[in-house]
Coordinates of N, CA and C and ligand atoms in Angstrom, one line a residue:
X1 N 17.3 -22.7 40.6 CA 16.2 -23.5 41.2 C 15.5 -24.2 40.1
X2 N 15.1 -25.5 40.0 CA 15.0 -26.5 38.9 C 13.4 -27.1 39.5
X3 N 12.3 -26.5 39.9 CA 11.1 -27.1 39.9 C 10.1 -28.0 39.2
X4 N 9.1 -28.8 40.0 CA 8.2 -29.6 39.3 C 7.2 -29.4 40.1
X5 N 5.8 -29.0 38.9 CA 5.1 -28.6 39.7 C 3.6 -29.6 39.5
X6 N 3.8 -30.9 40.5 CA 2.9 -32.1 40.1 C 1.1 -32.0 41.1
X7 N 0.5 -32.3 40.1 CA -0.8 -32.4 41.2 C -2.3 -32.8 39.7
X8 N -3.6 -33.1 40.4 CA -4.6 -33.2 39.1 C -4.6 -31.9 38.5
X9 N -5.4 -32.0 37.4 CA -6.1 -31.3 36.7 C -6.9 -30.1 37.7
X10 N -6.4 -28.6 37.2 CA -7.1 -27.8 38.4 C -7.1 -27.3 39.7
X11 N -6.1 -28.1 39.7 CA -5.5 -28.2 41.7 C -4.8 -26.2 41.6
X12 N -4.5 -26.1 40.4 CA -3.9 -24.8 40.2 C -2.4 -24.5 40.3
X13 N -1.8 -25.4 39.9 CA 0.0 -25.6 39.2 C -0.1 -24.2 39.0
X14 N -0.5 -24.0 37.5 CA -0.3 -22.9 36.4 C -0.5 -21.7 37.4
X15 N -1.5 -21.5 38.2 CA -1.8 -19.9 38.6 C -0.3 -20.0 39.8
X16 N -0.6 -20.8 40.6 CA 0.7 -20.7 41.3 C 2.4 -20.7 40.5
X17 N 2.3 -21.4 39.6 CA 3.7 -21.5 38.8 C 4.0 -19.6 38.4
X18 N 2.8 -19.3 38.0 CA 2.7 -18.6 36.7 C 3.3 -16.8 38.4
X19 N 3.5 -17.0 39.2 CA 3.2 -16.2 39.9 C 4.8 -16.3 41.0
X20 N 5.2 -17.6 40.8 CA 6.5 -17.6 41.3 C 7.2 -17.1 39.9
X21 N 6.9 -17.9 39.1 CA 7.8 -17.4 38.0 C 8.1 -15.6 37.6
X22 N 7.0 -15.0 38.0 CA 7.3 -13.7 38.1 C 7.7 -13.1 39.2
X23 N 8.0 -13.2 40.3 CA 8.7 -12.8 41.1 C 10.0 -13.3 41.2
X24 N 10.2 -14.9 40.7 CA 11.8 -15.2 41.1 C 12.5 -15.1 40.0
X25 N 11.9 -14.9 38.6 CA 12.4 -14.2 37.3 C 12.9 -15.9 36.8
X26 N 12.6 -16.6 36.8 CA 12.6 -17.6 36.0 C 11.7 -18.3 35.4
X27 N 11.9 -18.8 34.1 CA 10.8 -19.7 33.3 C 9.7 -20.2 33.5
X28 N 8.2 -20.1 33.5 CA 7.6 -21.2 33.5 C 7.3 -21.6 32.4
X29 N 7.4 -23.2 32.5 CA 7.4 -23.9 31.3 C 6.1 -25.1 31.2
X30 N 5.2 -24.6 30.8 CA 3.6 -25.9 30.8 C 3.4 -26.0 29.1
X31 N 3.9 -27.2 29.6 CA 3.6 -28.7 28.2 C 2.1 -28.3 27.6
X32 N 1.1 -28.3 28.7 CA 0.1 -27.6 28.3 C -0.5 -26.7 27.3
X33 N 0.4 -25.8 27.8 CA 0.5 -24.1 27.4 C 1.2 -24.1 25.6
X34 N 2.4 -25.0 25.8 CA 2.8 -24.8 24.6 C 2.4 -25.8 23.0
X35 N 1.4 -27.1 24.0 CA 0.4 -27.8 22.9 C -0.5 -27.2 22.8
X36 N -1.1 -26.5 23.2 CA -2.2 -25.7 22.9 C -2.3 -24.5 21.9
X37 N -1.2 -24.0 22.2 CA -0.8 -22.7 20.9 C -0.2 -23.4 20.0
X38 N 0.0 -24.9 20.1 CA 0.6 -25.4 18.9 C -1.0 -26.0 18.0
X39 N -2.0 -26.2 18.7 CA -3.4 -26.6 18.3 C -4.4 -25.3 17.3
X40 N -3.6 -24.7 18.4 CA -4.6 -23.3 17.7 C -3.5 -22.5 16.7
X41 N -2.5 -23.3 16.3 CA -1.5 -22.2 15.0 C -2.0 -23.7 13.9
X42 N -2.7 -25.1 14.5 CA -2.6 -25.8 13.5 C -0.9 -26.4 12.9
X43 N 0.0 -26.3 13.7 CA 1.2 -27.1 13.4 C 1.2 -28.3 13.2
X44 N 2.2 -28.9 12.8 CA 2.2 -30.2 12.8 C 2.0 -31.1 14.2
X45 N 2.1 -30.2 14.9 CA 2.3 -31.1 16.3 C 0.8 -30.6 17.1
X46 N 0.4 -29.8 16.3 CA -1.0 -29.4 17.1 C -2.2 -30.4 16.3
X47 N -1.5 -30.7 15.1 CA -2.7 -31.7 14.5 C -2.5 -33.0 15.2
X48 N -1.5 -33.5 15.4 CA -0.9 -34.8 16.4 C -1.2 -34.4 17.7
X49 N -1.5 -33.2 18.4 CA -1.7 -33.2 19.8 C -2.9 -33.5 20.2
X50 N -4.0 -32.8 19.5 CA -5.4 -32.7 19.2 C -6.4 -33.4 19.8
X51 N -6.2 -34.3 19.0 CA -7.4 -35.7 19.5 C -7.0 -36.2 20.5
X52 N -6.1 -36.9 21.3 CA -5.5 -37.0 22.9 C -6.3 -35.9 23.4
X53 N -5.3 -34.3 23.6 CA -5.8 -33.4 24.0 C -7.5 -33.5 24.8
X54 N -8.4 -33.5 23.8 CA -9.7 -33.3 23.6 C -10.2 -34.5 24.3
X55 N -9.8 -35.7 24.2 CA -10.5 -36.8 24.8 C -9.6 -36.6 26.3
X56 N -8.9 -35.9 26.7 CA -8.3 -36.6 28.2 C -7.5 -37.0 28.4
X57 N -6.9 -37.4 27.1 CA -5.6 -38.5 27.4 C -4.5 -37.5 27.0
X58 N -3.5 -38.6 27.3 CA -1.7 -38.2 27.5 C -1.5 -37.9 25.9
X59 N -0.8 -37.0 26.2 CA 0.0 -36.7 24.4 C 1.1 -37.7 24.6
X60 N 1.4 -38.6 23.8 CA 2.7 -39.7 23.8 C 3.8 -39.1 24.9
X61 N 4.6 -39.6 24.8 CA 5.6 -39.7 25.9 C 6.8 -39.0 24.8
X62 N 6.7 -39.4 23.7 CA 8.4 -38.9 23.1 C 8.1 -37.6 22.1
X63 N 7.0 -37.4 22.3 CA 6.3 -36.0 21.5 C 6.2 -34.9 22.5
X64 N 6.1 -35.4 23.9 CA 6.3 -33.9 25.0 C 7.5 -34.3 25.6
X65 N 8.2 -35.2 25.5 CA 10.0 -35.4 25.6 C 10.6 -34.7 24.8
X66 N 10.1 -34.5 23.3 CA 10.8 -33.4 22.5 C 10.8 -32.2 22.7
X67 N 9.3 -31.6 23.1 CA 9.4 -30.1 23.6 C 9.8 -30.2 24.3
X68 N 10.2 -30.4 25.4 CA 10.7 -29.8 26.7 C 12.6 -29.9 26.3
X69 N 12.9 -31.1 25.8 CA 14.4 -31.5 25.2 C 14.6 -29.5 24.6
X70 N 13.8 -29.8 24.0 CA 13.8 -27.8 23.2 C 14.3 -27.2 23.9
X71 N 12.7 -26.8 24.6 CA 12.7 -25.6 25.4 C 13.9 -25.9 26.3
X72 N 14.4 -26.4 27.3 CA 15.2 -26.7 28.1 C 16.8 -26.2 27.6
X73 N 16.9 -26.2 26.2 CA 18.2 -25.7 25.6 C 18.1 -24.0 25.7
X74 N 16.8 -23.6 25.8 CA 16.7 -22.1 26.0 C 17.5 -21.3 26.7
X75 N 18.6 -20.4 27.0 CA 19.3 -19.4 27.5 C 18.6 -19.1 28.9
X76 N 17.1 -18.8 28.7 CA 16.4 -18.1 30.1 C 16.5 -19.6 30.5
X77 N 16.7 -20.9 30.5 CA 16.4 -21.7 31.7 C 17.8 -22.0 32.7
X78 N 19.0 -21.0 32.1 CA 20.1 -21.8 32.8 C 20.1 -21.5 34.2
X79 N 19.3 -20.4 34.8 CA 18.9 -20.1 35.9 C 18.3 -21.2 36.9
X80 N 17.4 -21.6 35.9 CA 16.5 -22.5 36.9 C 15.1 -22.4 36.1
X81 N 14.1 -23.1 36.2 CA 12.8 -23.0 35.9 C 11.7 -23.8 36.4
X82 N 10.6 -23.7 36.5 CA 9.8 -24.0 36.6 C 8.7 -24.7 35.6
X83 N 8.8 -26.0 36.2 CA 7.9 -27.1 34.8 C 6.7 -27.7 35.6
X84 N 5.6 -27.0 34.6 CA 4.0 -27.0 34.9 C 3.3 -28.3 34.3
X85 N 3.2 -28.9 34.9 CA 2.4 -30.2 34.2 C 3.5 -31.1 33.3
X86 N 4.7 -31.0 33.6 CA 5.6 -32.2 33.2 C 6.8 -32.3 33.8
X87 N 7.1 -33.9 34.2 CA 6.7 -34.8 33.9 C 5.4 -35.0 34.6
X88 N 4.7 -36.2 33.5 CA 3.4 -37.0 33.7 C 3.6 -38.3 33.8
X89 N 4.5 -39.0 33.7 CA 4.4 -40.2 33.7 C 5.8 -40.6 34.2
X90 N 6.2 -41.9 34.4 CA 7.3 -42.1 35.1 C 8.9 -42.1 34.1
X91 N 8.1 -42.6 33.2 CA 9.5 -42.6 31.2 C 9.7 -41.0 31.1
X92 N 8.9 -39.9 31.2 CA 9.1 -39.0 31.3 C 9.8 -38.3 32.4
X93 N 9.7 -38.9 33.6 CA 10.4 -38.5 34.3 C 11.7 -39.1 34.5
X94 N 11.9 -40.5 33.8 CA 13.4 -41.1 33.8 C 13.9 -40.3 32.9
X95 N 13.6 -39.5 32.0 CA 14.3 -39.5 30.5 C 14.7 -37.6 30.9
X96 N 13.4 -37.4 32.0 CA 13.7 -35.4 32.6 C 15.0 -35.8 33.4
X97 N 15.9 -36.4 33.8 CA 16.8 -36.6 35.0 C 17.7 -37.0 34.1
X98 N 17.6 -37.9 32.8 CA 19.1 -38.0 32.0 C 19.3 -37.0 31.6
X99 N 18.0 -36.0 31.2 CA 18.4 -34.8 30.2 C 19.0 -33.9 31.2
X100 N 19.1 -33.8 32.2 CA 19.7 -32.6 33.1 C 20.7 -33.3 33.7
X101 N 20.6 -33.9 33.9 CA 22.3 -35.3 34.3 C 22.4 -34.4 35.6
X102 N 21.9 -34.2 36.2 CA 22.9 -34.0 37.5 C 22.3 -34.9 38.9
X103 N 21.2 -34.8 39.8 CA 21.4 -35.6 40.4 C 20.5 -36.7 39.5
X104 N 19.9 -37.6 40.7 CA 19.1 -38.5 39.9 C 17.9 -38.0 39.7
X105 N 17.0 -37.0 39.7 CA 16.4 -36.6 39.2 C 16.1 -35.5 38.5
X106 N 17.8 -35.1 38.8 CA 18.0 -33.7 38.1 C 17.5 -32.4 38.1
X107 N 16.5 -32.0 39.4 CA 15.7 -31.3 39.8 C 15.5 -31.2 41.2
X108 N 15.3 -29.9 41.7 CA 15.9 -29.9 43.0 C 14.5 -29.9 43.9
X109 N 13.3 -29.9 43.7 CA 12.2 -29.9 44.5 C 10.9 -30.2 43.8
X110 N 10.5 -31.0 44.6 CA 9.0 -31.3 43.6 C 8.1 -31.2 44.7
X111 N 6.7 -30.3 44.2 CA 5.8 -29.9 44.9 C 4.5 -30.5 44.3
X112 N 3.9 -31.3 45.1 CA 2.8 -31.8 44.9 C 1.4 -31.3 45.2
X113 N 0.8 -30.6 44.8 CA -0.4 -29.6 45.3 C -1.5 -31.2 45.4
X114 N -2.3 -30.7 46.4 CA -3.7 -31.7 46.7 C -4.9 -30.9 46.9
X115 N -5.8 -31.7 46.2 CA -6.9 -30.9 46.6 C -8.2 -32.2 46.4
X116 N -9.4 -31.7 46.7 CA -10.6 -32.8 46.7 C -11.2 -32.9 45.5
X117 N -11.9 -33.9 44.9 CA -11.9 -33.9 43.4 C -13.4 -33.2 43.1
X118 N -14.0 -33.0 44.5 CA -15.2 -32.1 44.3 C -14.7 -30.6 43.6
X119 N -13.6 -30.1 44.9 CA -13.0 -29.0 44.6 C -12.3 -28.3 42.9
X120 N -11.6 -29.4 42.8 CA -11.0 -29.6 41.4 C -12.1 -29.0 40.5
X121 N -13.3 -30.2 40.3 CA -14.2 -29.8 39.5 C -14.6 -28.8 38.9
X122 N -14.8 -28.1 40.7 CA -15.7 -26.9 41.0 C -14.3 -25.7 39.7
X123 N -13.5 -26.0 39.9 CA -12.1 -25.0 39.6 C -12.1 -25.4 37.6
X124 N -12.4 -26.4 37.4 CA -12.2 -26.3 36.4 C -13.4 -26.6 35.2
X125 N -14.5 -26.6 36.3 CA -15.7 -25.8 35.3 C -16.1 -24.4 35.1
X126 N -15.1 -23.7 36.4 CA -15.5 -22.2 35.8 C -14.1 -21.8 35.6
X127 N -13.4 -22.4 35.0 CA -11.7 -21.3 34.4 C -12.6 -21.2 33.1
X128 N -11.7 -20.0 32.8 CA -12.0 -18.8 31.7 C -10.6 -19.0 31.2
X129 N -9.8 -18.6 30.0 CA -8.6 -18.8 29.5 C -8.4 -17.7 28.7
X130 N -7.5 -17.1 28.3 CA -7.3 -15.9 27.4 C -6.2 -16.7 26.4
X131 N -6.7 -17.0 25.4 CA -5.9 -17.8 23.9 C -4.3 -16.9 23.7
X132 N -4.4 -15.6 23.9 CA -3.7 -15.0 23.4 C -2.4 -14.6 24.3
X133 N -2.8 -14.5 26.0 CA -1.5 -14.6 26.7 C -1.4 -15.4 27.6
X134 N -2.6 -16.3 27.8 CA -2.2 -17.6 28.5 C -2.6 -17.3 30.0
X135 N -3.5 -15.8 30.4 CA -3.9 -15.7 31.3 C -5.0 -16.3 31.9
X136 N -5.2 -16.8 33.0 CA -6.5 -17.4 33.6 C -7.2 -17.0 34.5
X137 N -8.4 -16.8 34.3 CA -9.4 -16.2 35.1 C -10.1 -17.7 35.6
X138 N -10.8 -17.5 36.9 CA -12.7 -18.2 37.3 C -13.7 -17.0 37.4
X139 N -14.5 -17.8 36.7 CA -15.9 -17.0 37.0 C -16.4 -16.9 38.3
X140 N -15.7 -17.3 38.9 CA -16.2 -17.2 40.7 C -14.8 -16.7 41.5
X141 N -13.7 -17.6 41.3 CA -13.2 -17.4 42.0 C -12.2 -15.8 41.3
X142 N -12.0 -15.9 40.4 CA -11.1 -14.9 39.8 C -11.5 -14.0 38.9
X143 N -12.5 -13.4 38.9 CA -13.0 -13.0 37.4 C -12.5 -12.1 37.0
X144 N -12.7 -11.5 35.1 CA -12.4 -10.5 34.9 C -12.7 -9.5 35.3
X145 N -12.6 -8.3 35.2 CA -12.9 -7.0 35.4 C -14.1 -6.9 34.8
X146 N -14.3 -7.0 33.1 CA -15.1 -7.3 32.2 C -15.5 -8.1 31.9
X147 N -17.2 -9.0 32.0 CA -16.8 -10.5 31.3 C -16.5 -11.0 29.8
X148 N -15.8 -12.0 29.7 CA -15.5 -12.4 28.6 C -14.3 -11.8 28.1
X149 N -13.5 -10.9 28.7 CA -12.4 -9.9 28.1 C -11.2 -10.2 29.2
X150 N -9.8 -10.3 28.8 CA -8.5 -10.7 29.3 C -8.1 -9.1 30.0
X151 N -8.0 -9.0 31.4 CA -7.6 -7.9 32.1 C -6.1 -7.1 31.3
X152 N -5.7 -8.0 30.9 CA -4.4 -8.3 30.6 C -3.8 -7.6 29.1
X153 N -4.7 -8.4 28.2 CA -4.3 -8.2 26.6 C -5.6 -7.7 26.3
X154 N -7.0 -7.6 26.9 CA -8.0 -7.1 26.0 C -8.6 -8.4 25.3
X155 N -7.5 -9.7 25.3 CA -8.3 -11.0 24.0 C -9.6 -11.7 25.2
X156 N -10.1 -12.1 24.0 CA -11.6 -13.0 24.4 C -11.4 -13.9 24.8
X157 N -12.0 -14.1 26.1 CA -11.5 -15.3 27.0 C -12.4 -16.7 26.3
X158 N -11.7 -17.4 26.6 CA -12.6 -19.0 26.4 C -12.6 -19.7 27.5
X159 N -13.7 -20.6 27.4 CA -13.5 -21.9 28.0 C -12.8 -23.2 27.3
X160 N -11.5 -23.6 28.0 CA -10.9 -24.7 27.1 C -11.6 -25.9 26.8
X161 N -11.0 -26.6 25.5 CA -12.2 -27.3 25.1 C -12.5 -28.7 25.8
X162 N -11.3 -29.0 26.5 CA -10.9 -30.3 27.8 C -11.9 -29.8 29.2
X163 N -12.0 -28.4 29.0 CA -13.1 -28.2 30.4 C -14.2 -28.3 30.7
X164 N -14.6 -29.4 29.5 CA -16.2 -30.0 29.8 C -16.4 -31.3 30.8
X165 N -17.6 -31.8 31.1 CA -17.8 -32.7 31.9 C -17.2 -34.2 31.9
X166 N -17.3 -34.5 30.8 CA -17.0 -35.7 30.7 C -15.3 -36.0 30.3
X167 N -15.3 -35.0 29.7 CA -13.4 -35.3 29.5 C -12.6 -34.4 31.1
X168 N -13.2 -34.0 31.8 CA -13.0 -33.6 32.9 C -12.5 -35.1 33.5
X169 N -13.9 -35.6 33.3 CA -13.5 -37.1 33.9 C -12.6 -37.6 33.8
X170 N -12.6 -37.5 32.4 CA -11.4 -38.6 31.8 C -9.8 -38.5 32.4
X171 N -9.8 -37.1 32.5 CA -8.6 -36.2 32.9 C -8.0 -36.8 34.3
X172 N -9.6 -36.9 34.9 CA -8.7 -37.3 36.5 C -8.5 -38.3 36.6
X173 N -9.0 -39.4 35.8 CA -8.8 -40.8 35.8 C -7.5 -41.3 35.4
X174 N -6.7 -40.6 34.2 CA -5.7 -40.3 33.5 C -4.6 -40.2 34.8
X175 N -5.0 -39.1 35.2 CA -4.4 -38.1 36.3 C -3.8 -39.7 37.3
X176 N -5.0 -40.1 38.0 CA -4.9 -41.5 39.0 C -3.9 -42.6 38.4
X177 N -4.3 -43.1 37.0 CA -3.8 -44.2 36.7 C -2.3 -43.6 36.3
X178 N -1.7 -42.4 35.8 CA -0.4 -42.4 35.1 C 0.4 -41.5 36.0
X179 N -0.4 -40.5 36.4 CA 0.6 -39.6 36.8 C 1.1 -39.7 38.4
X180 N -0.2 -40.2 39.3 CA -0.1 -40.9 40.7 C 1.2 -41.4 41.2
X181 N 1.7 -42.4 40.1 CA 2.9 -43.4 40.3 C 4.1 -42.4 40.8
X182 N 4.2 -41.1 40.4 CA 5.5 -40.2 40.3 C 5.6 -39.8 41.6
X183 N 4.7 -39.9 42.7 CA 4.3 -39.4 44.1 C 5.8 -40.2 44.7
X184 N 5.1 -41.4 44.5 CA 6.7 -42.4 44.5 C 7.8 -41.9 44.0
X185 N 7.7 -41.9 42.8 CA 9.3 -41.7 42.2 C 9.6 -40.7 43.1
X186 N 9.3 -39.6 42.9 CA 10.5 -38.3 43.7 C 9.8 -38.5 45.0
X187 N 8.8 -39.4 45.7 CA 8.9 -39.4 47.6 C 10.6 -40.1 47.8
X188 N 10.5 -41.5 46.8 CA 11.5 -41.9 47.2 C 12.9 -41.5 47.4
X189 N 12.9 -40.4 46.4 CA 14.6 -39.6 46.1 C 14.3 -38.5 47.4
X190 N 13.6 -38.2 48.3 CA 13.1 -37.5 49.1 C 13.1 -35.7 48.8
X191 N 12.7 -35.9 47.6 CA 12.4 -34.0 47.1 C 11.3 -33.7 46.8
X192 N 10.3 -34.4 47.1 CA 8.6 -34.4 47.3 C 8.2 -33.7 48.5
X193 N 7.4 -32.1 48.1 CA 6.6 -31.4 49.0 C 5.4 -32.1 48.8
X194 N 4.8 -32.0 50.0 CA 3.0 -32.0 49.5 C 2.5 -30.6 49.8
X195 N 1.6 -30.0 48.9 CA 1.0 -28.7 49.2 C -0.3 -29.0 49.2
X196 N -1.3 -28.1 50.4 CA -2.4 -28.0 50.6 C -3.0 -27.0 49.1
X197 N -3.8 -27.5 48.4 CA -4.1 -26.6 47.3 C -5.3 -25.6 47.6
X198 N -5.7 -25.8 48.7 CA -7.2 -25.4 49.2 C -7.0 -23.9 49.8
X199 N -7.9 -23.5 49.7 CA -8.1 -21.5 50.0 C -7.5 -21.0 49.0
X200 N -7.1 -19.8 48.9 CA -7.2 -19.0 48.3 C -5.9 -19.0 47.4
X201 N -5.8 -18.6 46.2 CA -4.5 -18.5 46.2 C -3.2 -17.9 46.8
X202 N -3.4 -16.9 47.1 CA -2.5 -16.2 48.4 C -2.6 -17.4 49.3
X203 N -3.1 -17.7 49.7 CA -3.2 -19.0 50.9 C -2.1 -19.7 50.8
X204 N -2.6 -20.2 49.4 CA -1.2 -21.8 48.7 C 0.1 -21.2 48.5
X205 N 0.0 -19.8 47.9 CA 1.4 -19.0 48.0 C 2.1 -19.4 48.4
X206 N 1.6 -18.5 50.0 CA 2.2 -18.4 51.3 C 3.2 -20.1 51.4
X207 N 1.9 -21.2 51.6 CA 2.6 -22.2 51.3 C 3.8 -22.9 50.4
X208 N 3.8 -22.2 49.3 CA 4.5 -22.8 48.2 C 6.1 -22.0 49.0
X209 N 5.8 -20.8 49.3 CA 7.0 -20.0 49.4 C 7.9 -21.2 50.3
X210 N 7.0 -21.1 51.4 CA 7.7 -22.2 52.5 C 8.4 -23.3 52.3
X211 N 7.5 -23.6 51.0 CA 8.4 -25.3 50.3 C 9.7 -24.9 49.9
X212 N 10.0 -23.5 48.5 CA 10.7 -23.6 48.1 C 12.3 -22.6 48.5
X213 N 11.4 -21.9 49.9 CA 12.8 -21.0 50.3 C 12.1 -19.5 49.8
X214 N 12.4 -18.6 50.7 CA 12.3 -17.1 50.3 C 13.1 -16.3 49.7
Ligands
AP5_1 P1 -2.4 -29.0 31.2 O1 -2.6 -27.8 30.6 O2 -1.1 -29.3 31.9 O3 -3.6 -29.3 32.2 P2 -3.7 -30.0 33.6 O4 -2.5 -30.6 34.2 O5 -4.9 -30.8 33.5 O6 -3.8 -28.8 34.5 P3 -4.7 -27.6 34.4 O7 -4.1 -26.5 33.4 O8 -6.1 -28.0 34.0 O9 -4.9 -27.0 35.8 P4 -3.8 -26.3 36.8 O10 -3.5 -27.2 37.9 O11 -2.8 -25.6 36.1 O12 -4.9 -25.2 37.4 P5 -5.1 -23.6 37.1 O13 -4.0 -22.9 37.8 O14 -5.4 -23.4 35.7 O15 -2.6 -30.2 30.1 C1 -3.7 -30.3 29.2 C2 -3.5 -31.5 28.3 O16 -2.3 -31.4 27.6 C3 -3.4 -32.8 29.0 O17 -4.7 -33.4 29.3 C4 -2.7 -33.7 28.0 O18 -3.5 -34.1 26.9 C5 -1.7 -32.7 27.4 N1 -0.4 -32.6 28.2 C6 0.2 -31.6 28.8 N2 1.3 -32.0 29.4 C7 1.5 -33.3 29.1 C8 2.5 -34.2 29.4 N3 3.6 -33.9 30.2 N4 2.4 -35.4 28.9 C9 1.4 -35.8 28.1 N5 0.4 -35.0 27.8 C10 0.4 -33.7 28.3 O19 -6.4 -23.4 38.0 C11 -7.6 -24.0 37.6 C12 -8.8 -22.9 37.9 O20 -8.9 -22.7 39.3 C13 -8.5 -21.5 37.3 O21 -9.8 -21.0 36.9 C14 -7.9 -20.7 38.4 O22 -8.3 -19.3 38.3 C15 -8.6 -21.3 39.6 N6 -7.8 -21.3 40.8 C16 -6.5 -21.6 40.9 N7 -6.1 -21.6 42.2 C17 -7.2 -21.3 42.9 C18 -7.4 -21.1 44.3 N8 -6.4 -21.3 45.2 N9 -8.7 -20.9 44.8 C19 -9.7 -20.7 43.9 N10 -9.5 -20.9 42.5 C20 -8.3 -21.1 42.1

């Protein structure tokens, strides 16, 4: 099973991805997730990811074409996997379909989560983040047990530094102008779900299961 899991900023890919991937025992793999710990080790690719990052915008096209080219060579993906927040743009998505060569998009279902951009907001002014295992909390909707503390590992949760107001903005605007176009690309190859992102996460579950088969 070869997933894409497309939608704005906060619609909640990652908590949904992060929840199939544990029950269907395959990959999930967010571009996100892995420039981020490349930001906070200070790599070469975290100093180059950085400033994009922080203001909103896209990390280049042939710099998250190389991580995923990587990761994709990995043993756990020959199963299938699950890809959180990429592709983002439409060169990224021509260039995800040569690298898997099989059909034309090389991926067998794309789910498009939607939500209201009030809602969004609301979702990603209060995530909480745990640096250390990538877990995600809301202060409303999800919280810890403890505040400030990862249920999980015990690490100190943060707020990411993209989850401020104004690069929030930027994010969706980003989101509209670049990433929108792809609704097309895979409507047209006809492997585009739309998902309701709204209620609870059990809610969208439920839904997601439906898209992708039980
Ligand atoms: P990335 O990390 O991919 O961020 P994103 O796409 O903006 O998505 P988010 O992680 O913000 O949200 P999500 O949809 O996963 O929601 P979540 O489940 O956390 O990218 C960050 C940056 O990296 C980009 O801006 C860019 O610079 C760069 N980048 C990454 N990939 C790239 C690419 N391919 N090309 C170029 N640049 C790239 O949920 C959000 C909150 O809501 C959480 O608090 C959660 O607990 C809560 N929540 C989730 N579901 C529900 C629910 N049903 N009800 C109530 N609350 C919920």
């Amino acid at each position: 099973m070869r997933l894409v899991f497309l939608g704005p900023p906060g619609v909640g890919k990652g908590t949904q991805a992060q929840r199939l991937s544990a029950e269907r025992l395959i990959p999930k793999i967010s571009t996100g997730d892995i420039l981020r710990e490349a930001v906070q080790k200070k790599t070469p690719l975290g100093v180059e990811a950085r400033s994009f990052m922080d203001g909103g915008k896209l990390v280049p096209d042939e710099v998250v074409i190389g991580i995923i080219r990587e990761r994709l060579k990995d043993p756990d993906c020959r199963g299938g996997f699950v890809l959180d927040g990429f592709p983002r743009t439409v060169p990224q998505a021509q260039t995800l379909g040569s690298m898997l060569g099989r059909t034309q998009s090389g991926i067998d279902r794309v789910l498009n989560f939607e939500l209201s951009n009030d809602e969004l907001v609301r979702r990603l002014s209060g995530r909480r983040s745990c640096p250390d295992c990538q877990a995600v909390y809301h202060v409303e909707f999800n919280p810890p047990k403890k505040p400030d503390q990862c249920d999980r590992c015990g690490g100190k949760l943060i707020q990411r530094s993209d989850d401020q107001p104004e690069t929030i903005r930027k994010r969706l605007e980003v989101y509209q102008s670049q990433t929108l176009p792809l609704i097309r690309f895979y409507g047209d190859q006809g492997i585009l779900t739309s998902i309701d992102g709204s209620g609870s996460p059990e809610t969208v579950y439920r839904r997601v299961m439906t898209a992708v088969g039980k």
